[in-house]
């Protein structure tokens, strides 16, 4: 039996460490590419959406100016116009806050997160993206579910990518029947199960095993990074992401550990 020199062991360990470092750098770059693709689509949708409150603000300001320029100004009408301006300013701020929450992604911050809040915010953002490709999105998530410990921005990104995938899967379906449903429930083992279901054509059976691979996409021109990134985020939170699909649609199932398993209801 040959004796391995200590120097060779050191060289081998250094090589392995370099390989691990390179893998981490590649994963970070892949995540950045995926975020850029998502945010590019989001920016175009937000530009479209923000025009509506801005146009309404301009109209209300013009109305207020006309009421004030009368020989006998109608202060009641002016007050109503100002209130409408404030309403539309608030709406524009909500849009911008939603975008900012996706853009600011520095060091992940793990804290208690309520999934019903994340789901509601993501539903709003997804609807901006569906201006030209509408679908019904139902969020059936109770606000009494136990919180999870995680990074709210990453979890928002995860759910948004799942919704975007569902929207794209429904592109060739009748717009009147397109439907996406988000549900969540707490089990007895300290897990929260979140599902995103669509009634699209489903994933071909011979491709279903590959949907979480990086650079694999069932859509021509797709980057194939969305689901890979979603599973990575899920696993970084101690959870898992899986898919079930048939001719009646696709269900993406995200399982995450709750902050306090004692808060999970018995018998579910």
PDB file of C-alpha atoms in Angstrom:
ATOM      1  CA  UNK A   1       0.000   0.000   0.000  1.00  0.00           C
ATOM      2  CA  UNK A   2       1.475   3.298  -1.086  1.00  0.00           C
ATOM      3  CA  UNK A   3       1.930   6.014   1.449  1.00  0.00           C
ATOM      4  CA  UNK A   4       0.361   9.341   0.448  1.00  0.00           C
ATOM      5  CA  UNK A   5       2.603  12.294   0.975  1.00  0.00           C
ATOM      6  CA  UNK A   6       1.196  15.099   3.179  1.00  0.00           C
ATOM      7  CA  UNK A   7       2.034  17.583   0.442  1.00  0.00           C
ATOM      8  CA  UNK A   8      -0.242  15.808  -2.038  1.00  0.00           C
ATOM      9  CA  UNK A   9      -3.086  15.805   0.495  1.00  0.00           C
ATOM     10  CA  UNK A  10      -2.689  19.561   0.898  1.00  0.00           C
ATOM     11  CA  UNK A  11      -2.668  20.110  -2.871  1.00  0.00           C
ATOM     12  CA  UNK A  12      -5.775  17.946  -3.270  1.00  0.00           C
ATOM     13  CA  UNK A  13      -7.656  19.820  -0.536  1.00  0.00           C
ATOM     14  CA  UNK A  14      -6.722  23.166  -2.063  1.00  0.00           C
ATOM     15  CA  UNK A  15      -7.971  21.974  -5.447  1.00  0.00           C
ATOM     16  CA  UNK A  16     -11.259  20.850  -3.920  1.00  0.00           C
ATOM     17  CA  UNK A  17     -11.650  24.173  -2.134  1.00  0.00           C
ATOM     18  CA  UNK A  18     -11.060  26.046  -5.398  1.00  0.00           C
ATOM     19  CA  UNK A  19     -13.695  23.858  -7.047  1.00  0.00           C
ATOM     20  CA  UNK A  20     -16.196  24.627  -4.275  1.00  0.00           C
ATOM     21  CA  UNK A  21     -15.440  28.349  -4.541  1.00  0.00           C
ATOM     22  CA  UNK A  22     -15.959  28.261  -8.302  1.00  0.00           C
ATOM     23  CA  UNK A  23     -19.277  26.452  -7.892  1.00  0.00           C
ATOM     24  CA  UNK A  24     -20.491  29.088  -5.433  1.00  0.00           C
ATOM     25  CA  UNK A  25     -19.452  31.866  -7.825  1.00  0.00           C
ATOM     26  CA  UNK A  26     -21.244  30.156 -10.719  1.00  0.00           C
ATOM     27  CA  UNK A  27     -24.424  29.725  -8.662  1.00  0.00           C
ATOM     28  CA  UNK A  28     -24.337  33.395  -7.672  1.00  0.00           C
ATOM     29  CA  UNK A  29     -23.901  34.412 -11.328  1.00  0.00           C
ATOM     30  CA  UNK A  30     -26.735  32.140 -12.457  1.00  0.00           C
ATOM     31  CA  UNK A  31     -29.012  33.667  -9.829  1.00  0.00           C
ATOM     32  CA  UNK A  32     -28.056  37.173 -10.973  1.00  0.00           C
ATOM     33  CA  UNK A  33     -28.870  36.297 -14.594  1.00  0.00           C
ATOM     34  CA  UNK A  34     -32.248  34.911 -13.597  1.00  0.00           C
ATOM     35  CA  UNK A  35     -33.097  38.016 -11.563  1.00  0.00           C
ATOM     36  CA  UNK A  36     -32.097  40.249 -14.474  1.00  0.00           C
ATOM     37  CA  UNK A  37     -34.436  38.383 -16.812  1.00  0.00           C
ATOM     38  CA  UNK A  38     -37.370  38.573 -14.380  1.00  0.00           C
ATOM     39  CA  UNK A  39     -36.792  42.210 -13.529  1.00  0.00           C
ATOM     40  CA  UNK A  40     -36.516  43.153 -17.196  1.00  0.00           C
ATOM     41  CA  UNK A  41     -40.017  41.833 -17.828  1.00  0.00           C
ATOM     42  CA  UNK A  42     -41.230  43.413 -14.603  1.00  0.00           C
ATOM     43  CA  UNK A  43     -39.778  46.832 -15.499  1.00  0.00           C
ATOM     44  CA  UNK A  44     -41.703  46.888 -18.781  1.00  0.00           C
ATOM     45  CA  UNK A  45     -44.926  45.934 -17.014  1.00  0.00           C
ATOM     46  CA  UNK A  46     -44.441  48.499 -14.249  1.00  0.00           C
ATOM     47  CA  UNK A  47     -43.747  51.238 -16.811  1.00  0.00           C
ATOM     48  CA  UNK A  48     -47.130  50.399 -18.318  1.00  0.00           C
ATOM     49  CA  UNK A  49     -48.875  50.238 -14.937  1.00  0.00           C
ATOM     50  CA  UNK A  50     -47.387  53.459 -13.535  1.00  0.00           C
ATOM     51  CA  UNK A  51     -48.796  55.486 -16.441  1.00  0.00           C
ATOM     52  CA  UNK A  52     -52.331  54.979 -15.110  1.00  0.00           C
ATOM     53  CA  UNK A  53     -51.932  56.705 -11.718  1.00  0.00           C
ATOM     54  CA  UNK A  54     -49.761  59.403 -13.314  1.00  0.00           C
ATOM     55  CA  UNK A  55     -52.436  60.135 -15.916  1.00  0.00           C
ATOM     56  CA  UNK A  56     -55.100  60.202 -13.195  1.00  0.00           C
ATOM     57  CA  UNK A  57     -53.000  62.604 -11.111  1.00  0.00           C
ATOM     58  CA  UNK A  58     -52.678  64.917 -14.107  1.00  0.00           C
ATOM     59  CA  UNK A  59     -56.423  64.820 -14.747  1.00  0.00           C
ATOM     60  CA  UNK A  60     -57.273  65.531 -11.096  1.00  0.00           C
ATOM     61  CA  UNK A  61     -54.759  68.375 -10.919  1.00  0.00           C
ATOM     62  CA  UNK A  62     -56.275  69.908 -14.055  1.00  0.00           C
ATOM     63  CA  UNK A  63     -59.775  69.626 -12.587  1.00  0.00           C
ATOM     64  CA  UNK A  64     -58.674  71.278  -9.330  1.00  0.00           C
ATOM     65  CA  UNK A  65     -57.071  74.112 -11.280  1.00  0.00           C
ATOM     66  CA  UNK A  66     -60.266  74.682 -13.269  1.00  0.00           C
ATOM     67  CA  UNK A  67     -62.422  74.775 -10.122  1.00  0.00           C
ATOM     68  CA  UNK A  68     -60.031  77.222  -8.467  1.00  0.00           C
ATOM     69  CA  UNK A  69     -59.892  79.517 -11.527  1.00  0.00           C
ATOM     70  CA  UNK A  70     -63.651  80.155 -11.444  1.00  0.00           C
ATOM     71  CA  UNK A  71     -64.943  83.484 -10.225  1.00  0.00           C
ATOM     72  CA  UNK A  72     -66.470  81.546  -7.324  1.00  0.00           C
ATOM     73  CA  UNK A  73     -64.168  78.572  -6.657  1.00  0.00           C
ATOM     74  CA  UNK A  74     -65.882  75.345  -5.609  1.00  0.00           C
ATOM     75  CA  UNK A  75     -63.709  74.237  -2.709  1.00  0.00           C
ATOM     76  CA  UNK A  76     -65.690  71.010  -2.292  1.00  0.00           C
ATOM     77  CA  UNK A  77     -64.772  69.900  -5.811  1.00  0.00           C
ATOM     78  CA  UNK A  78     -61.171  70.986  -5.256  1.00  0.00           C
ATOM     79  CA  UNK A  79     -60.997  68.941  -2.055  1.00  0.00           C
ATOM     80  CA  UNK A  80     -62.355  65.902  -3.888  1.00  0.00           C
ATOM     81  CA  UNK A  81     -59.758  66.313  -6.645  1.00  0.00           C
ATOM     82  CA  UNK A  82     -56.939  66.596  -4.074  1.00  0.00           C
ATOM     83  CA  UNK A  83     -58.148  63.420  -2.341  1.00  0.00           C
ATOM     84  CA  UNK A  84     -58.098  61.605  -5.673  1.00  0.00           C
ATOM     85  CA  UNK A  85     -54.563  62.842  -6.300  1.00  0.00           C
ATOM     86  CA  UNK A  86     -53.477  61.457  -2.928  1.00  0.00           C
ATOM     87  CA  UNK A  87     -55.149  58.134  -3.724  1.00  0.00           C
ATOM     88  CA  UNK A  88     -53.278  57.851  -7.019  1.00  0.00           C
ATOM     89  CA  UNK A  89     -49.979  58.907  -5.410  1.00  0.00           C
ATOM     90  CA  UNK A  90     -50.426  56.113  -2.864  1.00  0.00           C
ATOM     91  CA  UNK A  91     -51.120  53.668  -5.667  1.00  0.00           C
ATOM     92  CA  UNK A  92     -47.970  54.692  -7.542  1.00  0.00           C
ATOM     93  CA  UNK A  93     -45.926  54.349  -4.353  1.00  0.00           C
ATOM     94  CA  UNK A  94     -47.251  50.812  -3.812  1.00  0.00           C
ATOM     95  CA  UNK A  95     -46.174  49.889  -7.319  1.00  0.00           C
ATOM     96  CA  UNK A  96     -42.688  51.304  -6.793  1.00  0.00           C
ATOM     97  CA  UNK A  97     -42.328  49.674  -3.374  1.00  0.00           C
ATOM     98  CA  UNK A  98     -43.169  46.322  -4.902  1.00  0.00           C
ATOM     99  CA  UNK A  99     -40.447  46.733  -7.503  1.00  0.00           C
ATOM    100  CA  UNK A 100     -37.913  48.012  -4.960  1.00  0.00           C
ATOM    101  CA  UNK A 101     -38.503  44.973  -2.770  1.00  0.00           C
ATOM    102  CA  UNK A 102     -37.425  42.761  -5.672  1.00  0.00           C
ATOM    103  CA  UNK A 103     -34.437  44.868  -6.670  1.00  0.00           C
ATOM    104  CA  UNK A 104     -32.853  45.244  -3.230  1.00  0.00           C
ATOM    105  CA  UNK A 105     -31.232  41.867  -2.680  1.00  0.00           C
ATOM    106  CA  UNK A 106     -28.099  42.197  -0.619  1.00  0.00           C
ATOM    107  CA  UNK A 107     -27.325  39.804   2.238  1.00  0.00           C
ATOM    108  CA  UNK A 108     -30.395  37.626   2.916  1.00  0.00           C
ATOM    109  CA  UNK A 109     -32.172  38.617   6.126  1.00  0.00           C
ATOM    110  CA  UNK A 110     -33.937  35.766   7.888  1.00  0.00           C
ATOM    111  CA  UNK A 111     -36.815  36.820  10.086  1.00  0.00           C
ATOM    112  CA  UNK A 112     -40.406  35.688  10.753  1.00  0.00           C
ATOM    113  CA  UNK A 113     -42.371  35.798   7.490  1.00  0.00           C
ATOM    114  CA  UNK A 114     -46.123  35.380   7.047  1.00  0.00           C
ATOM    115  CA  UNK A 115     -46.732  33.599   3.783  1.00  0.00           C
ATOM    116  CA  UNK A 116     -50.199  35.131   3.271  1.00  0.00           C
ATOM    117  CA  UNK A 117     -48.570  38.585   3.062  1.00  0.00           C
ATOM    118  CA  UNK A 118     -45.961  37.375   0.561  1.00  0.00           C
ATOM    119  CA  UNK A 119     -48.626  35.667  -1.566  1.00  0.00           C
ATOM    120  CA  UNK A 120     -50.818  38.784  -1.682  1.00  0.00           C
ATOM    121  CA  UNK A 121     -47.898  41.018  -2.693  1.00  0.00           C
ATOM    122  CA  UNK A 122     -46.758  38.601  -5.386  1.00  0.00           C
ATOM    123  CA  UNK A 123     -50.292  38.354  -6.770  1.00  0.00           C
ATOM    124  CA  UNK A 124     -50.330  42.139  -7.257  1.00  0.00           C
ATOM    125  CA  UNK A 125     -46.946  42.138  -9.003  1.00  0.00           C
ATOM    126  CA  UNK A 126     -47.919  39.194 -11.224  1.00  0.00           C
ATOM    127  CA  UNK A 127     -51.037  41.034 -12.356  1.00  0.00           C
ATOM    128  CA  UNK A 128     -48.841  43.879 -13.618  1.00  0.00           C
ATOM    129  CA  UNK A 129     -47.027  41.301 -15.719  1.00  0.00           C
ATOM    130  CA  UNK A 130     -50.292  39.970 -17.147  1.00  0.00           C
ATOM    131  CA  UNK A 131     -51.490  43.169 -18.813  1.00  0.00           C
ATOM    132  CA  UNK A 132     -51.250  41.533 -22.252  1.00  0.00           C
ATOM    133  CA  UNK A 133     -51.808  37.959 -21.045  1.00  0.00           C
ATOM    134  CA  UNK A 134     -54.500  38.061 -18.332  1.00  0.00           C
ATOM    135  CA  UNK A 135     -55.397  35.142 -16.083  1.00  0.00           C
ATOM    136  CA  UNK A 136     -57.427  34.798 -12.921  1.00  0.00           C
ATOM    137  CA  UNK A 137     -55.269  34.453  -9.797  1.00  0.00           C
ATOM    138  CA  UNK A 138     -56.912  33.259  -6.581  1.00  0.00           C
ATOM    139  CA  UNK A 139     -54.970  33.495  -3.314  1.00  0.00           C
ATOM    140  CA  UNK A 140     -56.521  31.109  -0.786  1.00  0.00           C
ATOM    141  CA  UNK A 141     -54.037  31.567   2.047  1.00  0.00           C
ATOM    142  CA  UNK A 142     -55.205  32.131   5.616  1.00  0.00           C
ATOM    143  CA  UNK A 143     -53.649  34.891   7.699  1.00  0.00           C
ATOM    144  CA  UNK A 144     -53.735  32.527  10.704  1.00  0.00           C
ATOM    145  CA  UNK A 145     -51.034  30.211   9.347  1.00  0.00           C
ATOM    146  CA  UNK A 146     -47.869  30.022  11.474  1.00  0.00           C
ATOM    147  CA  UNK A 147     -44.936  32.138  10.245  1.00  0.00           C
ATOM    148  CA  UNK A 148     -41.776  30.721   8.746  1.00  0.00           C
ATOM    149  CA  UNK A 149     -38.210  31.891   9.292  1.00  0.00           C
ATOM    150  CA  UNK A 150     -36.794  33.197   6.055  1.00  0.00           C
ATOM    151  CA  UNK A 151     -35.869  36.041   3.751  1.00  0.00           C
ATOM    152  CA  UNK A 152     -39.100  37.720   2.632  1.00  0.00           C
ATOM    153  CA  UNK A 153     -37.548  39.091  -0.570  1.00  0.00           C
ATOM    154  CA  UNK A 154     -36.211  35.710  -1.675  1.00  0.00           C
ATOM    155  CA  UNK A 155     -39.530  34.026  -0.895  1.00  0.00           C
ATOM    156  CA  UNK A 156     -41.327  36.730  -2.865  1.00  0.00           C
ATOM    157  CA  UNK A 157     -38.969  36.095  -5.771  1.00  0.00           C
ATOM    158  CA  UNK A 158     -39.621  32.343  -5.520  1.00  0.00           C
ATOM    159  CA  UNK A 159     -43.410  32.685  -5.636  1.00  0.00           C
ATOM    160  CA  UNK A 160     -43.225  35.318  -8.378  1.00  0.00           C
ATOM    161  CA  UNK A 161     -41.186  32.993 -10.585  1.00  0.00           C
ATOM    162  CA  UNK A 162     -43.717  30.203 -10.016  1.00  0.00           C
ATOM    163  CA  UNK A 163     -46.564  32.539 -10.989  1.00  0.00           C
ATOM    164  CA  UNK A 164     -44.701  33.747 -14.075  1.00  0.00           C
ATOM    165  CA  UNK A 165     -44.198  30.114 -15.120  1.00  0.00           C
ATOM    166  CA  UNK A 166     -47.923  29.456 -14.718  1.00  0.00           C
ATOM    167  CA  UNK A 167     -48.861  32.576 -16.690  1.00  0.00           C
ATOM    168  CA  UNK A 168     -46.558  31.524 -19.523  1.00  0.00           C
ATOM    169  CA  UNK A 169     -47.988  27.995 -19.457  1.00  0.00           C
ATOM    170  CA  UNK A 170     -51.469  29.454 -20.025  1.00  0.00           C
ATOM    171  CA  UNK A 171     -50.539  31.604 -23.031  1.00  0.00           C
ATOM    172  CA  UNK A 172     -52.201  29.296 -25.548  1.00  0.00           C
ATOM    173  CA  UNK A 173     -55.318  28.702 -23.421  1.00  0.00           C
ATOM    174  CA  UNK A 174     -58.617  30.555 -23.751  1.00  0.00           C
ATOM    175  CA  UNK A 175     -58.257  33.781 -21.745  1.00  0.00           C
ATOM    176  CA  UNK A 176     -61.711  33.257 -20.223  1.00  0.00           C
ATOM    177  CA  UNK A 177     -60.681  29.966 -18.604  1.00  0.00           C
ATOM    178  CA  UNK A 178     -57.124  30.712 -17.470  1.00  0.00           C
ATOM    179  CA  UNK A 179     -56.812  30.197 -13.734  1.00  0.00           C
ATOM    180  CA  UNK A 180     -53.983  30.104 -11.198  1.00  0.00           C
ATOM    181  CA  UNK A 181     -54.557  29.261  -7.542  1.00  0.00           C
ATOM    182  CA  UNK A 182     -52.220  29.747  -4.585  1.00  0.00           C
ATOM    183  CA  UNK A 183     -53.032  27.710  -1.484  1.00  0.00           C
ATOM    184  CA  UNK A 184     -51.204  26.981   1.761  1.00  0.00           C
ATOM    185  CA  UNK A 185     -51.747  24.757   4.771  1.00  0.00           C
ATOM    186  CA  UNK A 186     -49.837  23.780   7.906  1.00  0.00           C
ATOM    187  CA  UNK A 187     -49.254  20.095   8.605  1.00  0.00           C
ATOM    188  CA  UNK A 188     -48.623  18.212  11.837  1.00  0.00           C
ATOM    189  CA  UNK A 189     -44.895  17.724  11.216  1.00  0.00           C
ATOM    190  CA  UNK A 190     -43.917  21.392  11.445  1.00  0.00           C
ATOM    191  CA  UNK A 191     -44.112  22.115   7.712  1.00  0.00           C
ATOM    192  CA  UNK A 192     -45.989  24.658   5.655  1.00  0.00           C
ATOM    193  CA  UNK A 193     -47.092  23.443   2.221  1.00  0.00           C
ATOM    194  CA  UNK A 194     -47.655  26.137  -0.407  1.00  0.00           C
ATOM    195  CA  UNK A 195     -49.049  25.173  -3.806  1.00  0.00           C
ATOM    196  CA  UNK A 196     -49.276  27.131  -7.058  1.00  0.00           C
ATOM    197  CA  UNK A 197     -51.686  25.406  -9.443  1.00  0.00           C
ATOM    198  CA  UNK A 198     -52.614  26.288 -13.007  1.00  0.00           C
ATOM    199  CA  UNK A 199     -55.050  24.729 -15.460  1.00  0.00           C
ATOM    200  CA  UNK A 200     -52.672  24.820 -18.397  1.00  0.00           C
ATOM    201  CA  UNK A 201     -51.703  21.947 -20.711  1.00  0.00           C
ATOM    202  CA  UNK A 202     -49.167  20.529 -18.254  1.00  0.00           C
ATOM    203  CA  UNK A 203     -45.517  19.561 -18.654  1.00  0.00           C
ATOM    204  CA  UNK A 204     -44.775  16.744 -21.130  1.00  0.00           C
ATOM    205  CA  UNK A 205     -44.023  13.587 -19.129  1.00  0.00           C
ATOM    206  CA  UNK A 206     -40.660  13.036 -20.820  1.00  0.00           C
ATOM    207  CA  UNK A 207     -39.533  16.525 -19.721  1.00  0.00           C
ATOM    208  CA  UNK A 208     -40.942  16.677 -16.174  1.00  0.00           C
ATOM    209  CA  UNK A 209     -37.778  15.270 -14.579  1.00  0.00           C
ATOM    210  CA  UNK A 210     -35.661  18.069 -16.086  1.00  0.00           C
ATOM    211  CA  UNK A 211     -37.643  21.208 -15.256  1.00  0.00           C
ATOM    212  CA  UNK A 212     -35.411  22.054 -12.271  1.00  0.00           C
ATOM    213  CA  UNK A 213     -32.173  21.762 -14.236  1.00  0.00           C
ATOM    214  CA  UNK A 214     -30.295  25.022 -14.934  1.00  0.00           C
ATOM    215  CA  UNK A 215     -30.454  26.200 -18.565  1.00  0.00           C
ATOM    216  CA  UNK A 216     -33.330  23.822 -19.357  1.00  0.00           C
ATOM    217  CA  UNK A 217     -36.562  25.357 -20.627  1.00  0.00           C
ATOM    218  CA  UNK A 218     -39.649  24.013 -22.378  1.00  0.00           C
ATOM    219  CA  UNK A 219     -40.144  27.431 -24.023  1.00  0.00           C
ATOM    220  CA  UNK A 220     -38.199  28.551 -27.107  1.00  0.00           C
ATOM    221  CA  UNK A 221     -35.801  31.308 -26.081  1.00  0.00           C
ATOM    222  CA  UNK A 222     -36.293  30.676 -22.360  1.00  0.00           C
ATOM    223  CA  UNK A 223     -33.256  30.958 -20.083  1.00  0.00           C
ATOM    224  CA  UNK A 224     -34.295  27.930 -18.041  1.00  0.00           C
ATOM    225  CA  UNK A 225     -33.262  29.548 -14.757  1.00  0.00           C
ATOM    226  CA  UNK A 226     -36.558  30.262 -12.993  1.00  0.00           C
ATOM    227  CA  UNK A 227     -37.339  26.860 -11.480  1.00  0.00           C
ATOM    228  CA  UNK A 228     -33.682  26.100 -10.792  1.00  0.00           C
ATOM    229  CA  UNK A 229     -33.494  29.320  -8.790  1.00  0.00           C
ATOM    230  CA  UNK A 230     -36.797  28.574  -7.016  1.00  0.00           C
ATOM    231  CA  UNK A 231     -35.560  25.185  -5.813  1.00  0.00           C
ATOM    232  CA  UNK A 232     -32.266  26.715  -4.702  1.00  0.00           C
ATOM    233  CA  UNK A 233     -34.099  29.322  -2.606  1.00  0.00           C
ATOM    234  CA  UNK A 234     -36.371  26.626  -1.147  1.00  0.00           C
ATOM    235  CA  UNK A 235     -33.424  24.473  -0.107  1.00  0.00           C
ATOM    236  CA  UNK A 236     -31.581  27.466   1.323  1.00  0.00           C
ATOM    237  CA  UNK A 237     -34.603  27.845   3.613  1.00  0.00           C
ATOM    238  CA  UNK A 238     -34.456  24.203   4.683  1.00  0.00           C
ATOM    239  CA  UNK A 239     -37.348  23.288   2.417  1.00  0.00           C
ATOM    240  CA  UNK A 240     -38.047  21.610  -0.912  1.00  0.00           C
ATOM    241  CA  UNK A 241     -39.841  22.338  -4.171  1.00  0.00           C
ATOM    242  CA  UNK A 242     -41.449  19.733  -6.404  1.00  0.00           C
ATOM    243  CA  UNK A 243     -43.765  19.535  -9.397  1.00  0.00           C
ATOM    244  CA  UNK A 244     -46.772  17.429 -10.360  1.00  0.00           C
ATOM    245  CA  UNK A 245     -48.251  17.748 -13.821  1.00  0.00           C
ATOM    246  CA  UNK A 246     -50.794  16.174 -16.121  1.00  0.00           C
ATOM    247  CA  UNK A 247     -52.980  17.208 -19.045  1.00  0.00           C
ATOM    248  CA  UNK A 248     -55.223  19.236 -16.697  1.00  0.00           C
ATOM    249  CA  UNK A 249     -52.463  21.476 -15.363  1.00  0.00           C
ATOM    250  CA  UNK A 250     -49.376  21.766 -13.193  1.00  0.00           C
ATOM    251  CA  UNK A 251     -48.969  22.057  -9.434  1.00  0.00           C
ATOM    252  CA  UNK A 252     -45.755  23.401  -7.918  1.00  0.00           C
ATOM    253  CA  UNK A 253     -45.518  22.363  -4.243  1.00  0.00           C
ATOM    254  CA  UNK A 254     -43.241  24.277  -1.894  1.00  0.00           C
ATOM    255  CA  UNK A 255     -42.631  22.879   1.600  1.00  0.00           C
ATOM    256  CA  UNK A 256     -40.987  25.083   4.234  1.00  0.00           C
ATOM    257  CA  UNK A 257     -40.383  24.549   7.960  1.00  0.00           C
ATOM    258  CA  UNK A 258     -42.487  26.757  10.223  1.00  0.00           C
ATOM    259  CA  UNK A 259     -40.902  28.950  12.859  1.00  0.00           C
ATOM    260  CA  UNK A 260     -42.610  27.162  15.772  1.00  0.00           C
ATOM    261  CA  UNK A 261     -43.962  23.644  15.022  1.00  0.00           C
ATOM    262  CA  UNK A 262     -46.096  23.877  18.178  1.00  0.00           C
ATOM    263  CA  UNK A 263     -48.320  26.333  16.285  1.00  0.00           C
ATOM    264  CA  UNK A 264     -49.200  23.744  13.639  1.00  0.00           C
ATOM    265  CA  UNK A 265     -52.775  22.510  14.118  1.00  0.00           C
ATOM    266  CA  UNK A 266     -53.225  18.879  15.067  1.00  0.00           C
ATOM    267  CA  UNK A 267     -54.879  16.472  12.718  1.00  0.00           C
ATOM    268  CA  UNK A 268     -54.083  18.260   9.429  1.00  0.00           C
TER     269      UNK A 268
END
